């Protein structure tokens, strides 16, 4: 009985248990709920780091539910796995680290940010549930289990988007849109799972991957899965819910929602690489993903330039940055069947795309938190009404500059590291794509210069004379993110070699993924 | 041919649901559309598990030699029904809150967020 074998489930079980304890704690003391949630998420973060160290040094970890031993994947006399299992490889734990960090910082930021007294317990309960469901989507090795976590994620995030809905109409409108989109997405995922089950009689991803034939039905399932998961990830042309939901949710929730969208993005990669891999027509599917990426990059940034609402502007930038990840990984997929091209630039492109996921979660989270800080003190999100705030909020200004420089891809911040990887490798694949990516980056910088100018610069305005720096817990959350951004920007090699490269290899080498469950078949 | 009827029903259900979601303007009707899609998919799952002449998979009571159905699709359907109830409740409660704030549940009038 080794407790270390149970880390994958403990990462989920602790926040899940805490989510249902919080309403009881809320009956005794409202303030204690936030501190309790933060502590549990901190514990979860520590466990995730322990698991990450173990996975990166030993190899993928398995956790089978209901078996005599958590490592027993195949019951005796059976050729295929029947139990639900978690299968955490380098890619899964990479996403898990993002989730753990973002939700922990989100909870810390919420301690001061959520000042509404009633509903505090349900807020933290839902935040924990959202975290659990994101972990679940990233760790699970079972398709139906993935669907269940997808539904939990959409319900928890919708309720959190509507958190201010008791006083205002707009959050509920945004939440309704997101709910319709995500229930259709989840139901279509279930339909695709039904197709797989009807064809192969198993639900385990590794078991399906070992027998998949890329028949007509598999093509239908692939089309459904990629399009609806791209919808959940907020890629153009299915992006209409993103600006509404991101701008109306409370700022810490927006940061976590970005990570939740990335969990859907991860699911696309998992489906394409681990489930189908070389069996599909990689060039065609790769180009479809690249085109999704190009559209997202370009339409996202052009829509962002004309926005006046600060969070809406940042939400359109989130769409645009999702395009970079799709572009990088799409190029990797397009050359998957071609070993020389894969070695020459395919792996680098994927490293850029995957590294950008983590960088995006950090700097976009930081930017949304600064927008939240501005809203917290000024009570408005309209850029035309702000001005001269650098006089009153010194820390927030510095954090905003760091975030804006990172998203625009200026050295020495982390956005530069991953964007450079993408530019270099995509240029070898198709120079035009790389040039478009650079133009989008310049437009991003232009748009953030506008925000910086209209919100922070200028003379002191009379209506903001009482504005002061935000409380300490909010500054702490932003400072941690800024530190990570600078650290990743200064030592990108360290992260790419130790964290990103194993993740990319675990996506590319499908054999490793299936053999951890089926044992070298 | 007759064995394919359930699948045709599934297509009709999902088609009706998607039609409602695309062309209806009332928020309650959107909830009905989502429910129709969900019913279609539940029917699809339960049809996949059907096996002619097989008995329920109760290991101790099955007559020897008779084939049993695999219980997985039924378990999936039950889970999906439970999730569907929760989704519907959430959508309807949000429609209620929208009516409280906007005084209408027509899509054309619930349009403060744009651009």
XYZ file of C-alpha atoms in Angstrom:
636
model
C 0.000 0.000 0.000
C 2.043 2.864 -1.292
C 0.381 6.236 -0.953
C 2.456 7.614 -3.794
C 0.607 5.322 -6.217
C -2.586 7.134 -5.323
C -1.429 10.653 -6.185
C -3.413 10.878 -9.466
C -6.702 10.317 -7.669
C -5.801 12.395 -4.619
C -5.234 15.440 -6.837
C -8.910 15.224 -7.800
C -10.412 13.736 -4.680
C -9.242 16.420 -2.249
C -10.806 19.397 -4.076
C -13.921 17.329 -4.834
C -14.419 16.500 -1.163
C -13.673 20.086 -0.186
C -16.206 21.382 -2.726
C -18.984 19.642 -0.811
C -17.574 20.534 2.612
C -17.507 24.238 1.836
C -21.282 24.858 2.126
C -21.095 23.363 5.653
C -18.106 25.547 6.558
C -19.971 28.506 5.096
C -22.740 27.965 7.663
C -20.219 28.597 10.451
C -17.971 31.278 8.970
C -18.285 32.884 5.540
C -14.714 34.173 5.424
C -13.217 30.772 6.215
C -14.526 29.246 2.969
C -12.055 31.159 0.827
C -9.082 30.304 3.000
C -10.103 26.645 3.114
C -10.470 26.483 -0.686
C -7.067 28.119 -1.142
C -5.419 25.644 1.209
C -6.955 22.658 -0.567
C -5.928 23.976 -3.975
C -2.416 24.577 -2.633
C -2.267 20.965 -1.466
C -3.468 19.868 -4.881
C -0.732 21.949 -6.512
C 1.927 20.292 -4.346
C 0.599 16.831 -5.226
C 0.602 17.744 -8.923
C 4.251 18.776 -8.699
C 5.109 15.496 -6.937
C 3.290 13.550 -9.663
C 5.029 15.609 -12.364
C 8.457 14.817 -10.959
C 7.554 11.135 -10.825
C 6.184 11.050 -14.384
C 9.113 12.912 -15.882
C 11.631 10.629 -14.200
C 9.857 7.241 -14.312
C 7.249 7.394 -17.082
C 3.457 7.546 -17.511
C 1.386 6.761 -14.441
C -1.787 4.658 -14.410
C -4.567 4.651 -11.868
C -7.291 2.041 -12.312
C -10.517 2.499 -10.363
C -12.004 -0.416 -8.490
C -9.138 -2.818 -9.181
C -7.269 -4.776 -6.510
C -4.194 -2.723 -7.240
C -4.341 0.722 -8.888
C -1.768 -0.424 -11.431
C -3.674 -3.490 -12.649
C -4.878 -2.464 -16.110
C -5.932 -5.807 -17.562
C -7.992 -8.114 -15.353
C -6.943 -11.736 -15.760
C -8.213 -13.506 -18.878
C -9.264 -10.279 -20.583
C -7.581 -8.788 -23.623
C -8.954 -5.271 -23.256
C -9.340 -2.929 -20.276
C -12.884 -2.677 -18.908
C -12.335 -0.434 -15.891
C -12.254 3.333 -15.887
C -8.695 4.520 -15.495
C -6.595 7.626 -15.262
C -3.653 7.605 -17.589
C -1.328 10.504 -16.909
C 1.545 10.989 -19.310
C 3.902 13.928 -19.800
C 1.325 15.868 -21.834
C -1.445 15.290 -19.306
C 0.686 16.411 -16.374
C 1.864 19.442 -18.349
C -1.753 20.575 -18.606
C -2.336 19.490 -15.009
C 0.420 21.822 -13.795
C -1.205 24.750 -15.621
C -4.596 23.918 -14.116
C -3.247 23.548 -10.595
C -1.251 26.774 -10.702
C -3.973 28.877 -12.312
C -6.739 27.721 -9.997
C -4.576 28.159 -6.898
C -3.698 31.728 -7.871
C -7.314 32.367 -8.862
C -8.456 31.343 -5.383
C -5.860 33.604 -3.736
C -6.921 36.533 -5.913
C -10.588 35.861 -5.116
C -9.960 36.265 -1.365
C -9.980 40.030 -1.773
C -11.714 40.365 -5.139
C -15.034 38.706 -4.317
C -16.433 41.128 -1.788
C -20.080 40.144 -2.147
C -20.988 38.450 1.122
C -23.859 36.165 0.085
C -23.021 33.293 -2.217
C -19.396 33.181 -1.129
C -19.626 29.492 -0.273
C -21.196 28.506 -3.583
C -18.553 30.538 -5.409
C -15.686 28.583 -3.857
C -17.541 25.289 -4.167
C -18.009 25.828 -7.893
C -14.423 27.006 -8.303
C -13.206 23.743 -6.787
C -15.581 21.721 -8.972
C -14.304 23.502 -12.070
C -10.730 22.691 -11.064
C -11.611 19.039 -10.470
C -13.281 18.730 -13.847
C -10.306 20.268 -15.638
C -7.938 17.836 -13.909
C -10.288 15.029 -14.879
C -10.353 15.994 -18.546
C -6.577 16.078 -18.598
C -5.873 12.883 -16.669
C -8.531 10.481 -17.835
C -7.814 7.572 -20.145
C -11.459 6.777 -20.765
C -13.643 8.490 -23.340
C -16.908 8.383 -21.436
C -15.225 9.652 -18.286
C -13.954 12.532 -20.400
C -17.530 13.365 -21.390
C -18.651 13.407 -17.744
C -15.847 15.796 -16.770
C -16.601 17.963 -19.805
C -20.204 18.345 -18.609
C -19.117 19.114 -15.034
C -16.733 21.745 -16.400
C -19.422 23.410 -18.463
C -21.955 23.452 -15.629
C -19.493 24.810 -13.075
C -18.154 27.458 -15.426
C -21.633 28.576 -16.511
C -22.708 29.031 -12.907
C -19.545 31.020 -12.217
C -20.032 33.224 -15.290
C -23.534 34.008 -13.988
C -22.160 34.754 -10.508
C -23.091 38.455 -10.700
C -26.397 37.562 -12.360
C -28.539 38.380 -9.348
C -27.954 42.099 -9.918
C -27.184 42.309 -13.635
C -28.620 40.886 -16.821
C -25.500 40.669 -18.967
C -23.716 37.854 -17.079
C -26.786 35.647 -17.423
C -26.990 36.398 -21.132
C -23.329 35.403 -21.565
C -23.859 32.334 -19.409
C -26.873 31.219 -21.439
C -24.875 31.451 -24.656
C -22.031 29.441 -23.166
C -24.418 26.840 -21.753
C -26.095 26.234 -25.118
C -22.732 26.001 -26.877
C -21.190 23.673 -24.334
C -24.199 21.369 -24.009
C -24.294 20.905 -27.786
C -20.545 20.286 -27.744
C -20.791 17.741 -24.941
C -23.716 15.920 -26.562
C -21.889 15.696 -29.868
C -18.824 14.333 -28.060
C -21.130 11.689 -26.571
C -22.415 10.875 -30.073
C -18.847 10.355 -31.286
C -18.147 8.167 -28.256
C -21.230 6.118 -29.165
C -19.830 5.642 -32.668
C -16.531 4.376 -31.252
C -18.315 2.078 -28.847
C -20.525 0.630 -31.571
C -17.502 -0.049 -33.731
C -14.886 -1.326 -31.273
C -16.820 -2.253 -28.083
C -14.360 -0.407 -25.824
C -14.218 3.055 -24.316
C -10.581 3.198 -23.280
C -8.595 5.617 -25.449
C -5.512 3.399 -25.601
C -7.563 0.300 -26.436
C -9.397 2.100 -29.261
C -6.128 3.539 -30.531
C -4.618 0.083 -30.865
C -7.423 -1.191 -33.137
C -8.557 1.954 -34.963
C -8.920 1.543 -38.733
C -9.905 5.038 -39.959
C -13.077 3.742 -41.560
C -15.939 5.951 -42.771
C -17.470 6.004 -39.290
C -14.146 6.979 -37.755
C -13.940 9.909 -40.158
C -17.370 11.105 -39.020
C -16.331 10.760 -35.385
C -13.092 12.655 -36.050
C -14.979 15.483 -37.757
C -17.440 15.772 -34.867
C -14.764 15.636 -32.164
C -12.386 18.152 -33.743
C -15.085 20.681 -34.614
C -16.968 20.639 -31.312
C -13.812 20.649 -29.210
C -12.519 23.572 -31.276
C -15.827 25.258 -30.481
C -15.238 24.694 -26.759
C -11.674 25.980 -27.126
C -12.986 29.184 -28.714
C -11.441 28.910 -32.190
C -12.853 31.022 -35.024
C -15.462 30.508 -36.616
C -17.108 29.087 -33.469
C -15.875 31.852 -31.176
C -19.061 33.849 -30.590
C -19.409 32.806 -26.945
C -15.818 33.622 -25.942
C -15.830 37.436 -25.660
C -19.175 37.434 -23.833
C -18.266 34.747 -21.339
C -14.731 36.004 -20.688
C -15.771 39.606 -20.223
C -18.773 38.981 -17.964
C -17.200 36.447 -15.582
C -15.375 37.732 -12.465
C -11.661 38.257 -13.281
C -10.204 35.223 -11.427
C -12.829 33.022 -13.069
C -11.877 34.373 -16.486
C -8.320 33.299 -15.815
C -9.505 29.789 -14.922
C -11.865 29.732 -17.927
C -8.860 30.315 -20.188
C -7.308 27.185 -18.693
C -10.617 25.328 -19.145
C -10.672 26.228 -22.841
C -7.141 24.938 -23.068
C -8.267 21.642 -21.572
C -10.567 21.316 -24.608
C -7.650 22.221 -26.841
C -5.657 19.480 -25.138
C -8.515 17.091 -25.917
C -8.240 17.914 -29.644
C -4.536 17.083 -29.541
C -5.201 13.915 -27.575
C -7.823 12.763 -30.085
C -5.726 13.582 -33.130
C -2.387 12.283 -31.871
C -3.084 9.559 -29.331
C -6.312 8.179 -30.777
C -5.759 8.370 -34.555
C -2.111 9.299 -34.975
C -0.650 8.000 -38.234
C -3.829 6.251 -39.413
C -5.486 9.492 -40.492
C -4.639 11.605 -43.484
C -2.230 13.797 -41.535
C -1.629 16.408 -44.222
C -5.343 17.158 -44.736
C -6.268 17.177 -41.041
C -3.114 19.144 -40.244
C -4.071 21.814 -42.759
C -7.629 21.978 -41.365
C -6.174 22.676 -37.908
C -3.714 25.211 -39.391
C -6.594 27.039 -41.098
C -8.565 27.085 -37.843
C -5.450 28.585 -36.294
C -4.922 31.223 -38.985
C -8.560 32.339 -38.860
C -8.466 32.538 -35.061
C -5.229 34.527 -35.058
C -6.286 37.052 -37.629
C -9.996 37.556 -36.880
C -9.317 37.540 -33.139
C -6.768 40.329 -33.305
C -8.667 42.481 -35.809
C -11.801 42.295 -33.659
C -9.717 43.159 -30.586
C -8.422 46.426 -32.031
C -11.878 48.021 -32.198
C -13.007 47.077 -28.673
C -13.579 49.648 -25.933
C -14.308 47.250 -23.064
C -10.945 46.192 -21.588
C -11.927 42.605 -20.772
C -13.687 42.109 -24.092
C -10.535 43.296 -25.842
C -8.444 40.806 -23.894
C -10.947 38.046 -24.642
C -10.514 38.618 -28.373
C -6.765 38.429 -27.830
C -7.295 35.084 -26.101
C -8.938 33.826 -29.312
C -6.039 35.171 -31.318
C -3.442 33.473 -29.108
C -5.309 30.149 -29.327
C -4.575 30.415 -33.044
C -0.820 30.236 -32.393
C -1.199 26.955 -30.507
C -3.351 25.489 -33.267
C -0.851 26.693 -35.881
C 2.165 25.172 -34.149
C 0.580 21.814 -33.422
C -1.170 21.765 -36.813
C 2.184 22.052 -38.580
C 3.496 19.208 -36.443
C 0.490 17.089 -37.411
C 0.804 17.907 -41.114
C 4.315 16.441 -41.250
C 3.680 13.583 -38.818
C 3.852 10.955 -41.558
C 7.113 12.341 -42.888
C 9.978 11.472 -40.492
C 12.647 13.768 -41.995
C 10.409 16.846 -41.973
C 9.208 15.909 -38.506
C 12.781 15.857 -37.235
C 13.742 19.019 -39.101
C 10.936 21.317 -38.011
C 7.808 19.364 -37.001
C 8.877 18.683 -33.430
C 10.063 22.262 -32.935
C 6.735 23.596 -34.216
C 4.856 21.393 -31.781
C 7.156 22.418 -28.945
C 6.361 26.029 -29.774
C 2.621 25.338 -29.840
C 2.571 23.354 -26.598
C 4.899 25.772 -24.799
C 2.615 28.591 -25.906
C -0.286 26.921 -24.054
C 1.496 27.361 -20.745
C 2.811 30.833 -21.577
C -0.634 31.936 -22.679
C -2.227 30.684 -19.469
C 0.308 32.729 -17.492
C 0.333 36.073 -19.318
C -3.341 36.064 -20.278
C -4.184 35.194 -16.690
C -2.025 38.103 -15.516
C -3.683 40.503 -17.971
C -7.184 39.462 -16.935
C -6.180 39.899 -13.292
C -4.906 43.423 -13.953
C -8.168 44.193 -15.763
C -9.948 42.849 -12.692
C -7.830 45.078 -10.463
C -8.780 48.134 -12.534
C -12.442 47.159 -12.345
C -12.119 46.518 -8.599
C -10.925 50.079 -7.927
C -12.622 52.132 -10.652
C -15.861 50.183 -11.111
C -15.738 50.421 -14.896
C -14.399 48.341 -17.760
C -14.783 51.068 -20.375
C -11.401 52.269 -21.622
C -12.770 55.696 -22.575
C -13.703 56.394 -18.953
C -10.305 55.409 -17.508
C -7.123 57.438 -17.497
C -4.122 58.381 -15.399
C -4.369 55.264 -13.261
C -0.578 54.793 -13.207
C -0.470 57.584 -10.606
C -2.481 55.537 -8.128
C -1.835 51.863 -8.938
C 1.915 51.442 -9.330
C 2.149 47.660 -8.948
C -0.761 47.002 -11.276
C 0.881 49.206 -13.912
C 4.125 47.258 -13.742
C 2.272 43.936 -13.931
C 0.264 45.166 -16.894
C 3.448 46.186 -18.747
C 4.948 42.743 -18.125
C 1.796 40.974 -19.351
C 1.411 43.202 -22.409
C 5.057 42.762 -23.405
C 4.742 38.998 -22.996
C 1.610 38.718 -25.142
C 3.160 40.869 -27.873
C 6.196 38.573 -27.931
C 8.867 41.010 -26.766
C 12.057 39.587 -25.243
C 12.864 38.752 -22.442
C 9.343 37.571 -21.622
C 7.910 34.115 -22.127
C 5.700 34.973 -25.122
C 8.852 35.688 -27.099
C 10.328 32.251 -26.387
C 7.374 30.246 -27.674
C 6.549 32.578 -30.558
C 10.141 32.418 -31.796
C 9.973 28.609 -31.830
C 6.757 28.825 -33.857
C 8.069 31.438 -36.344
C 11.306 29.569 -37.060
C 9.800 26.155 -37.603
C 6.640 27.262 -39.424
C 8.792 29.297 -41.816
C 10.423 26.079 -43.002
C 6.992 24.532 -43.566
C 5.378 27.483 -45.338
C 6.855 31.014 -45.140
C 3.488 32.727 -45.621
C 2.069 31.239 -42.392
C 5.019 32.521 -40.423
C 4.643 36.022 -41.856
C 0.948 36.123 -40.959
C 1.832 35.050 -37.415
C 4.338 37.918 -37.126
C 1.863 40.497 -38.464
C -0.692 39.325 -35.909
C 1.926 39.750 -33.197
C 2.550 43.355 -34.270
C -1.181 44.096 -34.276
C -1.353 42.629 -30.760
C 1.341 45.033 -29.613
C -0.501 47.963 -31.229
C -3.699 47.076 -29.452
C -2.019 46.792 -26.046
C -0.218 50.090 -26.518
C -3.675 51.609 -26.953
C -4.923 50.013 -23.730
C -1.849 51.123 -21.805
C -2.170 54.654 -23.101
C -5.851 55.093 -22.384
C -5.990 53.350 -19.002
C -2.708 54.213 -17.314
C -1.213 57.323 -18.892
C -2.446 60.881 -18.824
C -3.163 63.405 -16.075
C -4.852 62.561 -12.779
C -8.610 62.445 -13.258
C -10.867 63.976 -10.580
C -13.228 60.987 -10.366
C -10.383 58.583 -9.472
C -8.870 60.696 -6.682
C -9.790 58.047 -4.085
C -8.322 55.133 -6.059
C -5.485 53.270 -4.348
C -3.487 50.088 -4.877
C -5.417 46.800 -4.732
C -5.299 44.582 -1.603
C -2.311 42.396 -0.862
C -3.723 39.023 -1.928
C -4.463 40.357 -5.409
C -0.965 41.850 -5.704
C 0.501 38.518 -4.561
C -1.331 36.510 -7.255
C -0.241 38.942 -9.966
C 3.343 39.018 -8.681
C 3.651 35.224 -8.818
C 2.425 35.203 -12.415
C 4.843 38.004 -13.375
C 7.704 36.118 -11.781
C 6.838 32.986 -13.770
C 6.591 35.006 -16.993
C 10.042 36.515 -16.535
C 11.559 33.217 -15.383
C 10.215 31.375 -18.441
C 11.431 34.192 -20.645
C 14.956 34.093 -19.229
C 15.376 30.303 -19.127
C 13.171 28.904 -21.904
C 15.646 26.075 -22.604
C 15.166 24.689 -19.123
C 11.384 24.444 -19.528
C 11.401 23.263 -23.143
C 13.901 20.492 -22.474
C 12.453 19.204 -19.223
C 8.735 19.786 -19.552
C 7.661 20.580 -23.109
C 9.795 18.127 -25.063
C 8.567 15.050 -23.108
C 4.992 16.279 -23.591
C 5.462 16.581 -27.353
C 7.129 13.182 -27.590
C 4.328 11.532 -25.625
C 1.864 12.939 -28.174
C 3.883 11.886 -31.208
C 4.797 8.378 -30.025
C 1.388 6.756 -29.925
C 2.931 3.377 -29.149
C 4.090 4.577 -25.731
C 0.597 5.723 -24.861
C -1.111 2.472 -25.781
C 1.560 0.183 -24.371
C 1.244 1.633 -20.860
C -2.268 0.179 -20.759
C -2.049 -2.842 -23.004
C 1.481 -3.836 -22.085
C 3.651 -3.955 -25.202
C 1.085 -5.575 -27.493
C -34.292 -2.946 -42.650
C -36.535 -2.973 -39.597
C -33.425 -3.175 -37.440
C -32.319 0.214 -38.730
C -35.489 2.013 -37.621
C -34.036 3.119 -34.277
C -31.111 4.754 -36.065
C -33.479 6.605 -38.406
C -35.390 7.814 -35.339
C -32.099 8.983 -33.838
C -31.354 11.029 -36.964
C -34.863 12.545 -36.918
C -34.527 13.467 -33.235
C -31.121 15.104 -33.670
C -32.209 16.831 -36.888
C -35.294 18.304 -35.203
C -33.154 19.468 -32.281
C -30.631 21.199 -34.524
C -33.438 22.770 -36.582
C -34.992 24.207 -33.415
C -31.646 25.547 -32.193
C -31.005 27.257 -35.522
C -34.387 28.744 -36.337
C -36.332 29.275 -33.114
C -36.056 32.530 -31.180
C -37.552 31.569 -27.820
C -35.122 30.599 -25.052
C -37.439 27.904 -23.663
C -37.666 26.391 -27.137
C -33.864 26.298 -27.283
C -33.938 24.237 -24.089
C -36.425 21.891 -25.771
C -34.125 21.611 -28.783
C -31.180 20.605 -26.612
C -33.393 18.053 -24.894
C -34.386 16.548 -28.238
C -30.749 16.121 -29.284
C -30.031 14.527 -25.938
C -32.925 12.084 -26.307
C -31.722 11.142 -29.756
C -28.256 10.402 -28.435
C -29.615 8.391 -25.516
C -31.643 6.324 -27.950
C -28.518 5.844 -30.055
C -26.545 4.554 -27.087
C -29.278 2.185 -25.934
C -29.720 0.840 -29.476
C -26.008 0.062 -29.668
C -26.371 -2.199 -26.649
C -29.276 -4.208 -28.073
C -28.620 -7.853 -28.824
C -31.354 -10.143 -30.076
C -32.329 -12.914 -27.673
C -29.811 -11.925 -24.989
C -30.706 -11.641 -21.308
C -29.901 -9.086 -18.641
C -26.339 -9.426 -17.359
C -27.076 -10.760 -13.881
C -24.296 -13.289 -13.591
C -25.762 -15.532 -10.924
C -29.268 -15.829 -12.439
C -28.563 -16.189 -16.162
C -29.481 -19.525 -17.711
C -26.360 -21.344 -18.806
C -25.408 -21.079 -22.436
C -27.534 -18.013 -23.109
C -25.722 -14.875 -24.236
C -25.899 -11.735 -22.113
C -25.877 -8.108 -23.182
C -22.984 -5.908 -22.125
C -24.286 -3.490 -19.490
C -21.989 -0.620 -20.474
C -24.369 1.216 -22.883
C -27.138 1.167 -20.289
C -24.801 2.584 -17.679
C -23.745 5.274 -20.150
C -27.361 6.152 -20.914
C -28.285 6.415 -17.248
C -25.349 8.736 -16.594
C -26.192 10.823 -19.603
C -29.858 11.129 -18.523
C -28.802 12.347 -15.078
C -26.436 14.906 -16.613
C -29.202 15.951 -19.007
C -31.595 16.691 -16.139
C -28.996 18.916 -14.491
C -28.272 20.728 -17.769
C -31.964 21.338 -18.449
C -32.548 22.646 -14.939
C -29.625 25.046 -15.279
C -30.760 26.317 -18.694
C -34.342 26.854 -17.541
C -33.258 28.653 -14.383
C -31.087 30.949 -16.482
C -34.009 31.624 -18.819
C -35.978 32.641 -15.711
C -33.249 35.049 -14.609
C -33.031 36.514 -18.101
C -36.783 37.125 -18.029
C -36.380 38.889 -14.676
C -33.707 41.275 -15.996
C -34.799 41.818 -19.590
C -38.586 41.285 -19.386
C -38.448 38.993 -22.393
C -37.151 35.609 -23.479
C -37.003 36.346 -27.195
C -33.488 36.094 -28.618
C -33.863 39.360 -30.564
C -34.480 41.353 -27.394
C -31.838 39.720 -25.190
C -28.965 41.458 -26.964
C -26.999 43.803 -24.750
C -23.671 42.131 -25.471
C -22.471 42.799 -28.984
C -19.440 43.865 -30.967
